[in-house]
Amino acid sequence: MALPVLVFGGPYGNYQAVSRLKETADALGIPGSRTICTGDTVAYCAQPNETVAAIREWGTHVISGNVEIQLAAEKDDCGCNFQKGSVCDSLSQHWYAYVRSRLRKEHIHWMGALPRSLEFTSKGRRFAVVHGTRSETARYVFRSTEWDVKHREIELAGADVVIGGHCGLPFIHAENGKVWANAGAIGMPANDGTPRVWALLVSAAGGELRLRTFPVDYDFQEASGRMTGEGLPKSYAETLISGLWPGCEILPPEETGRRGIPLEPADVTLSIA
């Protein structure tokens, strides 16, 4: 695949954020054929149909997240792997029911045909894009997750670089010429106390590959207002404004301790093979 490539995760039905990201891609001269979504196109936010339609029209390569898998299989829960009885688990019952009641059948059929992963090669390096991990769609992998766990999944994918989603936090972890990256979520802030959302850019210059996470500013007030108007959980509508998640049960201690601390972009370079 030619570079640069734009990768984003978790649109979550946030049409305003996806629209802004497309404007960013257009400004960078990146066509839809060089954009990749790590799944969960719909979830917390109020415009599932508009968001899916925009992503499909854009021509983005999309892999299935747990939400797409569950919707296509007509399951009653999101399959997010939240702790049973947690804040996020309880709230998911509300937003998942909302999505199921509104998402058009044509979009559900499209979700059922999505691949679980995507592989491409660029500048001699092998990339694999997954939702959670190659072996488990709804597995959470964070920056603090042990490298041995990441390395096993990188080897399983037969890749030099794995780009994941699901956890909602952008990061890049590189060791011994291998990389595990996460694009973060374009549809929900990164629990850092700002309303910014995140994506990842893969580019090449000067004989090196570069992976860089970057923040995206968008009209979060409109997105939040639409959630409130649709009767979706108030706590997530407030998250779009405050940048703070309503619950941190999925987070390891290291990530929990960073709650409310504004993130800086991550930036890693690799030699071209």
PDB file of C-alpha atoms in Angstrom:
ATOM      1  CA  MET A   1       0.000   0.000   0.000  1.00  0.00           C
ATOM      2  CA  ALA A   2       1.270   3.458  -0.859  1.00  0.00           C
ATOM      3  CA  LEU A   3       1.949   5.935   1.926  1.00  0.00           C
ATOM      4  CA  PRO A   4       0.830   7.954   3.781  1.00  0.00           C
ATOM      5  CA  VAL A   5      -1.901   5.814   5.346  1.00  0.00           C
ATOM      6  CA  LEU A   6      -4.401   7.157   7.868  1.00  0.00           C
ATOM      7  CA  VAL A   7      -5.663   4.741  10.536  1.00  0.00           C
ATOM      8  CA  PHE A   8      -8.491   5.431  12.949  1.00  0.00           C
ATOM      9  CA  GLY A   9     -10.534   3.423  15.416  1.00  0.00           C
ATOM     10  CA  GLY A  10     -13.831   3.625  17.241  1.00  0.00           C
ATOM     11  CA  PRO A  11     -15.986   6.045  15.243  1.00  0.00           C
ATOM     12  CA  TYR A  12     -18.778   5.034  17.647  1.00  0.00           C
ATOM     13  CA  GLY A  13     -21.507   6.778  15.641  1.00  0.00           C
ATOM     14  CA  ASN A  14     -19.823  10.171  16.088  1.00  0.00           C
ATOM     15  CA  TYR A  15     -20.590  11.667  12.696  1.00  0.00           C
ATOM     16  CA  GLN A  16     -19.109  15.079  13.523  1.00  0.00           C
ATOM     17  CA  ALA A  17     -15.719  13.587  14.401  1.00  0.00           C
ATOM     18  CA  VAL A  18     -15.624  11.343  11.327  1.00  0.00           C
ATOM     19  CA  SER A  19     -16.523  14.282   9.085  1.00  0.00           C
ATOM     20  CA  ARG A  20     -13.706  16.341  10.563  1.00  0.00           C
ATOM     21  CA  LEU A  21     -11.240  13.493  10.118  1.00  0.00           C
ATOM     22  CA  LYS A  22     -12.166  13.197   6.458  1.00  0.00           C
ATOM     23  CA  GLU A  23     -11.504  16.913   6.040  1.00  0.00           C
ATOM     24  CA  THR A  24      -8.083  16.327   7.605  1.00  0.00           C
ATOM     25  CA  ALA A  25      -7.373  13.451   5.223  1.00  0.00           C
ATOM     26  CA  ASP A  26      -8.474  15.531   2.244  1.00  0.00           C
ATOM     27  CA  ALA A  27      -6.147  18.333   3.320  1.00  0.00           C
ATOM     28  CA  LEU A  28      -3.271  15.826   3.492  1.00  0.00           C
ATOM     29  CA  GLY A  29      -4.135  14.423   0.067  1.00  0.00           C
ATOM     30  CA  ILE A  30      -4.987  10.981   1.465  1.00  0.00           C
ATOM     31  CA  PRO A  31      -7.793   9.239  -0.464  1.00  0.00           C
ATOM     32  CA  GLY A  32     -10.245   6.846   1.140  1.00  0.00           C
ATOM     33  CA  SER A  33      -8.354   3.914  -0.373  1.00  0.00           C
ATOM     34  CA  ARG A  34      -5.483   4.745   1.975  1.00  0.00           C
ATOM     35  CA  THR A  35      -7.569   5.035   5.131  1.00  0.00           C
ATOM     36  CA  ILE A  36      -8.225   2.151   7.530  1.00  0.00           C
ATOM     37  CA  CYS A  37     -10.725   1.820  10.379  1.00  0.00           C
ATOM     38  CA  THR A  38     -10.046  -0.669  13.189  1.00  0.00           C
ATOM     39  CA  GLY A  39     -13.751  -1.267  13.848  1.00  0.00           C
ATOM     40  CA  ASP A  40     -16.579  -0.280  16.195  1.00  0.00           C
ATOM     41  CA  THR A  41     -18.031   2.104  13.646  1.00  0.00           C
ATOM     42  CA  VAL A  42     -21.103   2.503  15.861  1.00  0.00           C
ATOM     43  CA  ALA A  43     -21.520   2.600  19.643  1.00  0.00           C
ATOM     44  CA  TYR A  44     -22.002   5.424  22.134  1.00  0.00           C
ATOM     45  CA  CYS A  45     -22.967   8.340  19.910  1.00  0.00           C
ATOM     46  CA  ALA A  46     -26.197   9.433  18.263  1.00  0.00           C
ATOM     47  CA  GLN A  47     -25.723   9.045  14.496  1.00  0.00           C
ATOM     48  CA  PRO A  48     -24.972   5.414  13.618  1.00  0.00           C
ATOM     49  CA  ASN A  49     -26.506   5.465  10.136  1.00  0.00           C
ATOM     50  CA  GLU A  50     -24.907   8.737   9.088  1.00  0.00           C
ATOM     51  CA  THR A  51     -21.522   7.605  10.393  1.00  0.00           C
ATOM     52  CA  VAL A  52     -21.531   4.228   8.650  1.00  0.00           C
ATOM     53  CA  ALA A  53     -22.784   5.793   5.416  1.00  0.00           C
ATOM     54  CA  ALA A  54     -20.007   8.405   5.529  1.00  0.00           C
ATOM     55  CA  ILE A  55     -17.305   5.781   6.110  1.00  0.00           C
ATOM     56  CA  ARG A  56     -18.622   3.562   3.329  1.00  0.00           C
ATOM     57  CA  GLU A  57     -18.877   6.474   0.903  1.00  0.00           C
ATOM     58  CA  TRP A  58     -15.355   7.555   1.835  1.00  0.00           C
ATOM     59  CA  GLY A  59     -14.039   4.172   0.647  1.00  0.00           C
ATOM     60  CA  THR A  60     -12.256   3.355   3.886  1.00  0.00           C
ATOM     61  CA  HIS A  61     -10.959  -0.163   4.502  1.00  0.00           C
ATOM     62  CA  VAL A  62     -12.868  -1.344   7.595  1.00  0.00           C
ATOM     63  CA  ILE A  63     -12.322  -4.408   9.765  1.00  0.00           C
ATOM     64  CA  SER A  64     -14.954  -5.684  12.158  1.00  0.00           C
ATOM     65  CA  GLY A  65     -14.836  -4.794  15.811  1.00  0.00           C
ATOM     66  CA  ASN A  66     -16.813  -6.578  18.473  1.00  0.00           C
ATOM     67  CA  VAL A  67     -19.809  -4.282  17.906  1.00  0.00           C
ATOM     68  CA  GLU A  68     -20.066  -5.121  14.200  1.00  0.00           C
ATOM     69  CA  ILE A  69     -19.737  -8.835  14.968  1.00  0.00           C
ATOM     70  CA  GLN A  70     -22.482  -8.720  17.596  1.00  0.00           C
ATOM     71  CA  LEU A  71     -24.863  -6.664  15.473  1.00  0.00           C
ATOM     72  CA  ALA A  72     -24.427  -8.890  12.433  1.00  0.00           C
ATOM     73  CA  ALA A  73     -25.078 -11.964  14.590  1.00  0.00           C
ATOM     74  CA  GLU A  74     -28.175 -10.332  16.135  1.00  0.00           C
ATOM     75  CA  LYS A  75     -26.741 -10.627  19.645  1.00  0.00           C
ATOM     76  CA  ASP A  76     -28.259  -8.801  22.615  1.00  0.00           C
ATOM     77  CA  ASP A  77     -25.028  -7.265  23.934  1.00  0.00           C
ATOM     78  CA  CYS A  78     -22.081  -5.379  22.492  1.00  0.00           C
ATOM     79  CA  GLY A  79     -19.454  -8.025  23.259  1.00  0.00           C
ATOM     80  CA  CYS A  80     -17.169  -5.292  24.574  1.00  0.00           C
ATOM     81  CA  ASN A  81     -15.636  -7.491  27.284  1.00  0.00           C
ATOM     82  CA  PHE A  82     -16.596  -5.022  30.023  1.00  0.00           C
ATOM     83  CA  GLN A  83     -16.573  -6.275  33.604  1.00  0.00           C
ATOM     84  CA  LYS A  84     -20.048  -7.539  34.427  1.00  0.00           C
ATOM     85  CA  GLY A  85     -21.901  -5.026  36.592  1.00  0.00           C
ATOM     86  CA  SER A  86     -19.426  -2.219  35.897  1.00  0.00           C
ATOM     87  CA  VAL A  87     -20.444   1.312  34.921  1.00  0.00           C
ATOM     88  CA  CYS A  88     -19.480   0.708  31.288  1.00  0.00           C
ATOM     89  CA  ASP A  89     -21.330  -2.611  31.221  1.00  0.00           C
ATOM     90  CA  SER A  90     -24.518  -1.020  32.528  1.00  0.00           C
ATOM     91  CA  LEU A  91     -24.347   1.918  30.124  1.00  0.00           C
ATOM     92  CA  SER A  92     -23.644  -0.361  27.173  1.00  0.00           C
ATOM     93  CA  GLN A  93     -27.097  -1.897  27.510  1.00  0.00           C
ATOM     94  CA  HIS A  94     -28.614   1.509  26.720  1.00  0.00           C
ATOM     95  CA  TRP A  95     -26.473   2.574  23.787  1.00  0.00           C
ATOM     96  CA  TYR A  96     -26.398  -0.896  22.218  1.00  0.00           C
ATOM     97  CA  ALA A  97     -30.191  -1.109  22.288  1.00  0.00           C
ATOM     98  CA  TYR A  98     -30.328   2.358  20.697  1.00  0.00           C
ATOM     99  CA  VAL A  99     -28.016   1.296  17.866  1.00  0.00           C
ATOM    100  CA  ARG A 100     -29.893  -1.958  17.255  1.00  0.00           C
ATOM    101  CA  SER A 101     -33.205  -0.150  17.028  1.00  0.00           C
ATOM    102  CA  ARG A 102     -31.974   2.417  14.502  1.00  0.00           C
ATOM    103  CA  LEU A 103     -29.243   0.931  12.333  1.00  0.00           C
ATOM    104  CA  ARG A 104     -30.443   0.172   8.816  1.00  0.00           C
ATOM    105  CA  LYS A 105     -30.387  -3.457   7.682  1.00  0.00           C
ATOM    106  CA  GLU A 106     -28.161  -2.648   4.724  1.00  0.00           C
ATOM    107  CA  HIS A 107     -25.471  -1.448   7.138  1.00  0.00           C
ATOM    108  CA  ILE A 108     -25.862  -4.536   9.326  1.00  0.00           C
ATOM    109  CA  HIS A 109     -25.430  -6.769   6.266  1.00  0.00           C
ATOM    110  CA  TRP A 110     -22.308  -4.802   5.335  1.00  0.00           C
ATOM    111  CA  MET A 111     -20.937  -5.345   8.842  1.00  0.00           C
ATOM    112  CA  GLY A 112     -21.461  -9.085   8.531  1.00  0.00           C
ATOM    113  CA  ALA A 113     -19.162  -9.202   5.504  1.00  0.00           C
ATOM    114  CA  LEU A 114     -16.264  -7.270   7.058  1.00  0.00           C
ATOM    115  CA  PRO A 115     -12.910  -9.025   7.565  1.00  0.00           C
ATOM    116  CA  ARG A 116     -11.534  -9.588  11.081  1.00  0.00           C
ATOM    117  CA  SER A 117      -8.105  -8.240  10.140  1.00  0.00           C
ATOM    118  CA  LEU A 118      -6.242  -6.528   7.330  1.00  0.00           C
ATOM    119  CA  GLU A 119      -2.671  -7.009   6.163  1.00  0.00           C
ATOM    120  CA  PHE A 120      -0.545  -4.874   3.884  1.00  0.00           C
ATOM    121  CA  THR A 121       3.100  -4.317   3.062  1.00  0.00           C
ATOM    122  CA  SER A 122       4.748  -0.951   2.615  1.00  0.00           C
ATOM    123  CA  LYS A 123       8.417  -0.092   2.184  1.00  0.00           C
ATOM    124  CA  GLY A 124       9.315  -3.702   2.929  1.00  0.00           C
ATOM    125  CA  ARG A 125       7.543  -3.753   6.309  1.00  0.00           C
ATOM    126  CA  ARG A 126       4.591  -6.033   7.042  1.00  0.00           C
ATOM    127  CA  PHE A 127       1.589  -4.433   8.731  1.00  0.00           C
ATOM    128  CA  ALA A 128      -1.392  -6.138  10.360  1.00  0.00           C
ATOM    129  CA  VAL A 129      -4.477  -4.231  11.489  1.00  0.00           C
ATOM    130  CA  VAL A 130      -6.662  -5.834  14.162  1.00  0.00           C
ATOM    131  CA  HIS A 131      -9.401  -4.724  16.529  1.00  0.00           C
ATOM    132  CA  GLY A 132      -8.214  -6.169  19.841  1.00  0.00           C
ATOM    133  CA  THR A 133      -5.617  -8.791  18.971  1.00  0.00           C
ATOM    134  CA  ARG A 134      -5.250 -11.292  16.155  1.00  0.00           C
ATOM    135  CA  SER A 135      -6.417 -14.103  18.436  1.00  0.00           C
ATOM    136  CA  GLU A 136      -9.195 -12.269  20.318  1.00  0.00           C
ATOM    137  CA  THR A 137     -11.290  -9.438  18.885  1.00  0.00           C
ATOM    138  CA  ALA A 138     -12.366  -7.973  22.239  1.00  0.00           C
ATOM    139  CA  ARG A 139      -9.045  -8.231  24.078  1.00  0.00           C
ATOM    140  CA  TYR A 140      -7.746  -5.000  25.580  1.00  0.00           C
ATOM    141  CA  VAL A 141      -4.106  -4.147  24.863  1.00  0.00           C
ATOM    142  CA  PHE A 142      -2.706  -0.987  26.456  1.00  0.00           C
ATOM    143  CA  ARG A 143       0.642   0.781  26.476  1.00  0.00           C
ATOM    144  CA  SER A 144       1.356  -0.850  29.842  1.00  0.00           C
ATOM    145  CA  THR A 145       0.480  -4.352  28.612  1.00  0.00           C
ATOM    146  CA  GLU A 146       3.570  -6.559  28.804  1.00  0.00           C
ATOM    147  CA  TRP A 147       5.674  -6.627  25.662  1.00  0.00           C
ATOM    148  CA  ASP A 148       5.684 -10.441  25.702  1.00  0.00           C
ATOM    149  CA  VAL A 149       1.908 -10.384  25.139  1.00  0.00           C
ATOM    150  CA  LYS A 150       2.270  -7.973  22.250  1.00  0.00           C
ATOM    151  CA  HIS A 151       5.217  -9.808  20.749  1.00  0.00           C
ATOM    152  CA  ARG A 152       3.338 -13.125  20.688  1.00  0.00           C
ATOM    153  CA  GLU A 153       0.465 -11.476  18.834  1.00  0.00           C
ATOM    154  CA  ILE A 154       2.849  -9.730  16.429  1.00  0.00           C
ATOM    155  CA  GLU A 155       4.434 -13.099  15.637  1.00  0.00           C
ATOM    156  CA  LEU A 156       1.008 -14.712  15.262  1.00  0.00           C
ATOM    157  CA  ALA A 157       0.092 -12.009  12.740  1.00  0.00           C
ATOM    158  CA  GLY A 158       3.359 -12.517  10.854  1.00  0.00           C
ATOM    159  CA  ALA A 159       3.951  -8.775  11.004  1.00  0.00           C
ATOM    160  CA  ASP A 160       6.545  -6.165  11.824  1.00  0.00           C
ATOM    161  CA  VAL A 161       3.872  -3.687  12.903  1.00  0.00           C
ATOM    162  CA  VAL A 162       0.475  -4.383  14.442  1.00  0.00           C
ATOM    163  CA  ILE A 163      -2.043  -1.543  14.641  1.00  0.00           C
ATOM    164  CA  GLY A 164      -4.942  -2.215  16.979  1.00  0.00           C
ATOM    165  CA  GLY A 165      -8.029  -0.573  18.363  1.00  0.00           C
ATOM    166  CA  HIS A 166     -10.614  -1.449  21.046  1.00  0.00           C
ATOM    167  CA  CYS A 167      -8.916   0.067  24.113  1.00  0.00           C
ATOM    168  CA  GLY A 168      -9.705   3.665  23.110  1.00  0.00           C
ATOM    169  CA  LEU A 169      -6.266   5.055  23.964  1.00  0.00           C
ATOM    170  CA  PRO A 170      -3.624   6.021  21.378  1.00  0.00           C
ATOM    171  CA  PHE A 171      -0.065   4.794  21.904  1.00  0.00           C
ATOM    172  CA  ILE A 172       2.968   3.340  20.129  1.00  0.00           C
ATOM    173  CA  HIS A 173       5.202   0.700  21.730  1.00  0.00           C
ATOM    174  CA  ALA A 174       8.361  -0.297  19.845  1.00  0.00           C
ATOM    175  CA  GLU A 175      10.961  -2.887  20.798  1.00  0.00           C
ATOM    176  CA  ASN A 176      13.658  -4.652  18.772  1.00  0.00           C
ATOM    177  CA  GLY A 177      12.374  -3.452  15.428  1.00  0.00           C
ATOM    178  CA  LYS A 178       8.767  -4.516  16.095  1.00  0.00           C
ATOM    179  CA  VAL A 179       5.860  -2.178  16.847  1.00  0.00           C
ATOM    180  CA  TRP A 180       2.473  -2.389  18.532  1.00  0.00           C
ATOM    181  CA  ALA A 181       0.462   0.770  17.897  1.00  0.00           C
ATOM    182  CA  ASN A 182      -3.066   1.882  18.674  1.00  0.00           C
ATOM    183  CA  ALA A 183      -4.781   4.650  16.745  1.00  0.00           C
ATOM    184  CA  GLY A 184      -7.054   5.475  19.682  1.00  0.00           C
ATOM    185  CA  ALA A 185     -10.683   6.353  19.019  1.00  0.00           C
ATOM    186  CA  ILE A 186     -11.993   9.042  16.691  1.00  0.00           C
ATOM    187  CA  GLY A 187     -15.431   8.914  18.332  1.00  0.00           C
ATOM    188  CA  MET A 188     -14.595   9.413  22.017  1.00  0.00           C
ATOM    189  CA  PRO A 189     -11.896  11.336  23.918  1.00  0.00           C
ATOM    190  CA  ALA A 190      -8.920   9.490  25.375  1.00  0.00           C
ATOM    191  CA  ASN A 191      -9.794  10.010  29.073  1.00  0.00           C
ATOM    192  CA  ASP A 192      -7.192  12.776  29.190  1.00  0.00           C
ATOM    193  CA  GLY A 193      -9.401  15.672  30.267  1.00  0.00           C
ATOM    194  CA  THR A 194      -9.659  17.200  26.778  1.00  0.00           C
ATOM    195  CA  PRO A 195     -12.393  16.772  24.130  1.00  0.00           C
ATOM    196  CA  ARG A 196      -9.827  15.906  21.470  1.00  0.00           C
ATOM    197  CA  VAL A 197     -10.074  12.589  19.632  1.00  0.00           C
ATOM    198  CA  TRP A 198      -7.208  10.670  18.025  1.00  0.00           C
ATOM    199  CA  ALA A 199      -5.952   8.953  14.876  1.00  0.00           C
ATOM    200  CA  LEU A 200      -2.653   7.607  13.522  1.00  0.00           C
ATOM    201  CA  LEU A 201      -0.606   8.406  10.429  1.00  0.00           C
ATOM    202  CA  VAL A 202       1.875   6.056   8.758  1.00  0.00           C
ATOM    203  CA  SER A 203       4.288   7.865   6.436  1.00  0.00           C
ATOM    204  CA  ALA A 204       7.782   7.589   4.978  1.00  0.00           C
ATOM    205  CA  ALA A 205      10.611  10.070   4.557  1.00  0.00           C
ATOM    206  CA  GLY A 206      14.383  10.007   4.421  1.00  0.00           C
ATOM    207  CA  GLY A 207      14.689   6.237   4.348  1.00  0.00           C
ATOM    208  CA  GLU A 208      12.490   5.742   7.403  1.00  0.00           C
ATOM    209  CA  LEU A 209       8.933   4.732   8.186  1.00  0.00           C
ATOM    210  CA  ARG A 210       7.168   6.960  10.664  1.00  0.00           C
ATOM    211  CA  LEU A 211       4.160   6.194  12.846  1.00  0.00           C
ATOM    212  CA  ARG A 212       2.601   9.150  14.611  1.00  0.00           C
ATOM    213  CA  THR A 213      -0.562   9.556  16.658  1.00  0.00           C
ATOM    214  CA  PHE A 214      -2.245  12.934  16.419  1.00  0.00           C
ATOM    215  CA  PRO A 215      -5.252  14.693  17.983  1.00  0.00           C
ATOM    216  CA  VAL A 216      -8.293  15.904  16.077  1.00  0.00           C
ATOM    217  CA  ASP A 217     -10.438  18.852  17.127  1.00  0.00           C
ATOM    218  CA  TYR A 218     -14.073  18.797  16.025  1.00  0.00           C
ATOM    219  CA  ASP A 219     -17.539  20.079  16.979  1.00  0.00           C
ATOM    220  CA  PHE A 220     -17.951  18.010  20.128  1.00  0.00           C
ATOM    221  CA  GLN A 221     -20.715  20.284  21.392  1.00  0.00           C
ATOM    222  CA  GLU A 222     -22.964  19.289  18.504  1.00  0.00           C
ATOM    223  CA  ALA A 223     -22.151  15.599  18.913  1.00  0.00           C
ATOM    224  CA  SER A 224     -22.871  15.770  22.639  1.00  0.00           C
ATOM    225  CA  GLY A 225     -26.090  17.702  22.095  1.00  0.00           C
ATOM    226  CA  ARG A 226     -27.362  15.102  19.654  1.00  0.00           C
ATOM    227  CA  MET A 227     -26.727  12.369  22.220  1.00  0.00           C
ATOM    228  CA  THR A 228     -28.682  14.276  24.839  1.00  0.00           C
ATOM    229  CA  GLY A 229     -31.495  14.903  22.380  1.00  0.00           C
ATOM    230  CA  GLU A 230     -31.755  11.182  21.617  1.00  0.00           C
ATOM    231  CA  GLY A 231     -31.884  10.215  25.278  1.00  0.00           C
ATOM    232  CA  LEU A 232     -28.552   8.393  25.219  1.00  0.00           C
ATOM    233  CA  PRO A 233     -26.591   8.031  28.489  1.00  0.00           C
ATOM    234  CA  LYS A 234     -25.845  11.484  29.856  1.00  0.00           C
ATOM    235  CA  SER A 235     -22.476  10.382  31.190  1.00  0.00           C
ATOM    236  CA  TYR A 236     -21.125   9.671  27.690  1.00  0.00           C
ATOM    237  CA  ALA A 237     -22.604  12.900  26.327  1.00  0.00           C
ATOM    238  CA  GLU A 238     -20.665  14.670  29.076  1.00  0.00           C
ATOM    239  CA  THR A 239     -17.517  12.690  28.219  1.00  0.00           C
ATOM    240  CA  LEU A 240     -17.434  14.284  24.766  1.00  0.00           C
ATOM    241  CA  ILE A 241     -17.105  17.642  26.522  1.00  0.00           C
ATOM    242  CA  SER A 242     -15.044  16.826  29.622  1.00  0.00           C
ATOM    243  CA  GLY A 243     -12.727  14.285  28.035  1.00  0.00           C
ATOM    244  CA  LEU A 244     -13.169  11.976  31.035  1.00  0.00           C
ATOM    245  CA  TRP A 245     -14.658   8.498  30.818  1.00  0.00           C
ATOM    246  CA  PRO A 246     -17.541   7.639  33.170  1.00  0.00           C
ATOM    247  CA  GLY A 247     -15.738   4.496  34.329  1.00  0.00           C
ATOM    248  CA  CYS A 248     -12.162   3.193  34.305  1.00  0.00           C
ATOM    249  CA  GLU A 249     -12.784  -0.460  35.127  1.00  0.00           C
ATOM    250  CA  ILE A 250     -11.126  -1.728  31.943  1.00  0.00           C
ATOM    251  CA  LEU A 251      -7.930   0.236  32.582  1.00  0.00           C
ATOM    252  CA  PRO A 252      -4.737  -1.089  34.183  1.00  0.00           C
ATOM    253  CA  PRO A 253      -3.322   0.966  37.091  1.00  0.00           C
ATOM    254  CA  GLU A 254      -0.847   2.860  34.882  1.00  0.00           C
ATOM    255  CA  GLU A 255      -3.540   4.105  32.505  1.00  0.00           C
ATOM    256  CA  THR A 256      -5.939   4.823  35.371  1.00  0.00           C
ATOM    257  CA  GLY A 257      -3.282   7.028  36.942  1.00  0.00           C
ATOM    258  CA  ARG A 258      -3.079   9.133  33.777  1.00  0.00           C
ATOM    259  CA  ARG A 259      -6.779  10.001  33.815  1.00  0.00           C
ATOM    260  CA  GLY A 260      -7.246  13.720  33.180  1.00  0.00           C
ATOM    261  CA  ILE A 261      -3.652  14.304  32.035  1.00  0.00           C
ATOM    262  CA  PRO A 262      -3.567  15.658  28.451  1.00  0.00           C
ATOM    263  CA  LEU A 263      -1.884  13.236  26.066  1.00  0.00           C
ATOM    264  CA  GLU A 264       1.003  14.147  23.801  1.00  0.00           C
ATOM    265  CA  PRO A 265       1.351  12.657  20.316  1.00  0.00           C
ATOM    266  CA  ALA A 266       3.452   9.493  20.095  1.00  0.00           C
ATOM    267  CA  ASP A 267       6.048   9.256  17.339  1.00  0.00           C
ATOM    268  CA  VAL A 268       8.202   6.283  16.282  1.00  0.00           C
ATOM    269  CA  THR A 269      10.441   5.708  13.262  1.00  0.00           C
ATOM    270  CA  LEU A 270      11.567   2.418  11.704  1.00  0.00           C
ATOM    271  CA  SER A 271      14.210   1.761   9.105  1.00  0.00           C
ATOM    272  CA  ILE A 272      12.848   0.792   5.710  1.00  0.00           C
ATOM    273  CA  ALA A 273      13.517  -2.904   5.171  1.00  0.00           C
TER     274      ALA A 273
END
